[in-house]
Coordinates of C-alpha atoms in Angstrom, one line a residue:
X1 CA 144.5 49.2 6.9
X2 CA 146.7 52.3 7.2
X3 CA 147.2 54.3 10.4
X4 CA 144.8 57.0 9.3
X5 CA 142.0 54.5 8.9
X6 CA 142.8 52.9 12.2
X7 CA 142.7 56.2 14.0
X8 CA 139.4 57.1 12.2
X9 CA 137.8 53.8 13.1
X10 CA 139.0 54.1 16.7
X11 CA 137.5 57.6 17.0
X12 CA 134.2 56.3 15.5
X13 CA 134.1 53.5 18.1
X14 CA 134.8 56.0 20.9
X15 CA 132.1 58.3 19.7
X16 CA 129.6 55.4 19.6
X17 CA 130.6 54.2 23.1
X18 CA 130.3 57.7 24.5
X19 CA 126.9 58.2 23.0
X20 CA 125.6 54.9 24.4
X21 CA 127.1 55.6 27.8
X22 CA 125.9 59.2 27.9
X23 CA 122.3 58.1 27.1
X24 CA 122.4 55.4 29.9
X25 CA 123.8 57.7 32.6
X26 CA 121.5 60.6 31.8
X27 CA 118.5 58.3 32.0
X28 CA 119.7 57.1 35.4
X29 CA 120.2 60.7 36.5
X30 CA 116.7 61.7 35.4
X31 CA 115.3 58.8 37.5
X32 CA 116.5 60.6 40.7
X33 CA 113.8 62.3 42.7
X34 CA 114.3 66.0 43.4
X35 CA 114.6 65.1 47.1
X36 CA 117.5 62.8 46.2
X37 CA 119.2 65.6 44.2
X38 CA 118.8 68.0 47.1
X39 CA 120.2 65.5 49.6
X40 CA 123.2 64.5 47.5
X41 CA 123.9 68.1 46.5
X42 CA 124.0 69.0 50.2
X43 CA 126.6 66.3 50.9
X44 CA 128.7 67.4 48.0
X45 CA 128.5 71.0 49.0
X46 CA 129.9 70.2 52.4
X47 CA 132.8 68.3 50.9
X48 CA 133.6 71.2 48.5
X49 CA 133.6 73.8 51.3
X50 CA 135.9 71.6 53.3
X51 CA 138.6 71.5 50.5
X52 CA 141.8 73.3 51.3
X53 CA 141.8 74.2 47.6
X54 CA 138.4 75.9 48.0
X55 CA 139.4 77.8 51.1
X56 CA 142.5 79.4 49.5
X57 CA 140.8 80.2 46.2
X58 CA 139.8 83.8 45.6
X59 CA 138.2 83.5 42.1
X60 CA 136.0 80.4 41.5
X61 CA 134.6 79.4 38.1
X62 CA 131.5 77.2 38.8
X63 CA 128.7 75.9 36.6
X64 CA 125.0 76.7 37.1
X65 CA 123.1 73.4 37.5
X66 CA 120.7 72.3 34.8
X67 CA 118.0 69.7 35.1
X68 CA 119.2 67.2 37.7
X69 CA 122.8 68.1 37.8
X70 CA 124.2 68.5 41.3
X71 CA 123.1 71.9 42.6
X72 CA 125.9 74.4 43.2
X73 CA 123.8 77.3 44.5
X74 CA 124.8 76.7 48.2
X75 CA 128.5 76.7 47.2
X76 CA 128.0 80.0 45.4
X77 CA 126.1 81.6 48.3
X78 CA 128.8 80.6 50.8
X79 CA 131.5 81.9 48.5
X80 CA 129.9 85.2 48.2
X81 CA 129.5 85.4 52.0
X82 CA 133.3 84.7 52.2
X83 CA 134.0 87.6 49.8
X84 CA 135.2 85.2 47.0
X85 CA 134.6 86.1 43.4
X86 CA 132.1 83.8 41.6
X87 CA 132.5 83.4 37.8
X88 CA 130.1 81.4 35.6
X89 CA 130.5 80.0 32.1
X90 CA 128.3 81.3 29.3
X91 CA 128.0 79.2 26.2
X92 CA 128.7 80.8 22.9
X93 CA 127.1 78.5 20.3
X94 CA 128.6 80.3 17.3
X95 CA 132.1 79.0 18.0
X96 CA 131.3 76.6 20.8
X97 CA 133.4 78.5 23.2
X98 CA 132.8 79.7 26.8
X99 CA 132.6 83.3 27.9
X100 CA 133.5 83.7 31.6
X101 CA 131.4 86.3 33.5
X102 CA 131.5 87.4 37.1
X103 CA 128.1 86.9 38.9
X104 CA 127.1 89.0 41.8
X105 CA 123.6 87.8 42.5
X106 CA 121.2 85.0 41.4
X107 CA 118.7 87.8 40.3
X108 CA 121.1 88.6 37.4
X109 CA 120.3 85.2 35.8
X110 CA 117.9 84.2 33.1
X111 CA 117.5 81.0 30.9
X112 CA 120.0 81.1 28.0
X113 CA 121.4 78.5 25.6
X114 CA 119.5 75.2 25.9
X115 CA 117.6 76.7 28.9
X116 CA 120.7 76.9 31.1
X117 CA 120.8 79.8 33.4
X118 CA 123.3 82.5 32.5
X119 CA 123.8 86.3 33.2
X120 CA 121.5 88.6 31.3
X121 CA 123.3 90.7 28.7
X122 CA 123.4 93.8 31.0
X123 CA 125.1 91.8 33.7
X124 CA 127.9 90.3 31.7
X125 CA 131.3 91.1 33.3
X126 CA 134.0 89.3 31.4
X127 CA 136.8 87.7 33.4
X128 CA 140.1 86.5 31.9
X129 CA 140.6 82.7 32.2
X130 CA 144.0 83.3 33.8
X131 CA 142.2 84.8 36.9
X132 CA 140.6 81.5 37.8
X133 CA 142.0 79.8 40.9
X134 CA 139.4 77.0 41.2
X135 CA 137.3 75.4 38.6
X136 CA 134.1 73.4 39.4
X137 CA 132.6 71.5 36.5
X138 CA 129.7 69.1 35.9
X139 CA 129.8 65.8 33.9
X140 CA 127.9 62.9 32.6
X141 CA 130.7 60.8 34.1
X142 CA 134.3 60.9 35.3
X143 CA 136.7 58.0 35.4
X144 CA 139.3 57.4 38.2
X145 CA 142.0 59.1 36.2
X146 CA 140.0 62.3 36.2
X147 CA 138.8 62.2 32.6
X148 CA 135.4 63.5 31.8
X149 CA 132.4 62.5 29.7
X150 CA 130.5 65.6 28.9
X151 CA 127.3 66.3 27.0
X152 CA 128.9 66.2 23.5
X153 CA 129.2 69.9 22.8
X154 CA 132.9 70.1 23.5
X155 CA 132.7 73.4 25.4
X156 CA 134.7 72.4 28.4
X157 CA 137.0 70.2 26.4
X158 CA 138.1 73.2 24.4
X159 CA 138.3 75.4 27.4
X160 CA 140.2 73.3 29.9
X161 CA 143.7 73.5 28.2
X162 CA 143.5 77.3 28.5
X163 CA 143.4 77.5 32.3
X164 CA 146.5 78.1 34.5
X165 CA 148.5 75.1 35.4
X166 CA 148.1 75.8 39.1
X167 CA 144.3 76.2 38.8
X168 CA 142.6 73.2 40.6
X169 CA 140.0 71.4 38.5
X170 CA 137.2 69.9 40.5
X171 CA 134.5 67.6 39.1
X172 CA 131.2 67.1 40.8
X173 CA 129.4 63.7 40.2
X174 CA 126.9 61.4 41.7
X175 CA 128.5 58.1 43.0
X176 CA 127.1 56.3 39.9
X177 CA 128.9 58.7 37.6
X178 CA 132.3 57.8 38.8
X179 CA 133.5 54.9 36.6
X180 CA 136.7 52.9 36.3
X181 CA 137.4 53.9 32.8
X182 CA 136.0 56.1 30.0
X183 CA 136.6 56.4 26.2
X184 CA 139.0 59.3 25.7
X185 CA 140.8 61.3 23.1
X186 CA 144.5 62.3 23.1
X187 CA 143.6 66.0 23.7
X188 CA 141.3 65.3 26.7
X189 CA 142.2 67.1 30.0
X190 CA 141.7 65.4 33.4
X191 CA 140.4 67.1 36.6
X192 CA 142.4 67.0 39.8
X193 CA 139.7 66.2 42.3
X194 CA 136.3 64.4 41.9
X195 CA 133.7 64.8 44.6
X196 CA 130.7 62.6 45.0
X197 CA 128.1 62.4 47.8
X198 CA 130.2 59.7 49.6
X199 CA 133.8 60.6 48.9
X200 CA 136.4 63.2 47.9
X201 CA 138.7 61.5 45.3
X202 CA 142.1 63.0 44.5
X203 CA 143.2 61.9 41.1
X204 CA 146.7 60.4 41.2
X205 CA 149.0 62.1 38.8
X206 CA 152.0 60.3 37.2
X207 CA 155.4 61.7 38.0
X208 CA 157.1 63.4 35.0

């Protein structure tokens, strides 16, 4: 077997592993009651607001929760009160990219791609990726090295390498979504901090 075949087979195994793991974890997430989602989201919100990296950030890119993802609305509300700029991702299915748009109020939102809330067309205010100080992203799972299992669309995978090197990347997850290890690809980008309802986990980076 040549190296190309080995790499191809390895990728196929990874894709299969990711698909199985994604299905299992999403099923577990959907089994949570809305009361549990609310309680765990509250705990995580407090942890985010306590972060020094949050406190010093002026422009925050944050996801809008869908289904039973951890709710970020309280983080956004507090950030607005503190005069921080809130930016949200808008999926662009044509090229599977993300448009970044400043959000001033929840009333500017409407269901968009796949039913995920996004700014209505008249409220789109594009923001350059280089303006982002803090990035808060969702997951299906994270591992202890900060690598992420997403939903399979690759939107954040393609976006993450474009952010500033000093932009702090924070992943929000339920406790059961933090795993020891995940299948990964060479191009995957790790987050810096993972926050669950019970802990704030700083990913240890290897020294250059």
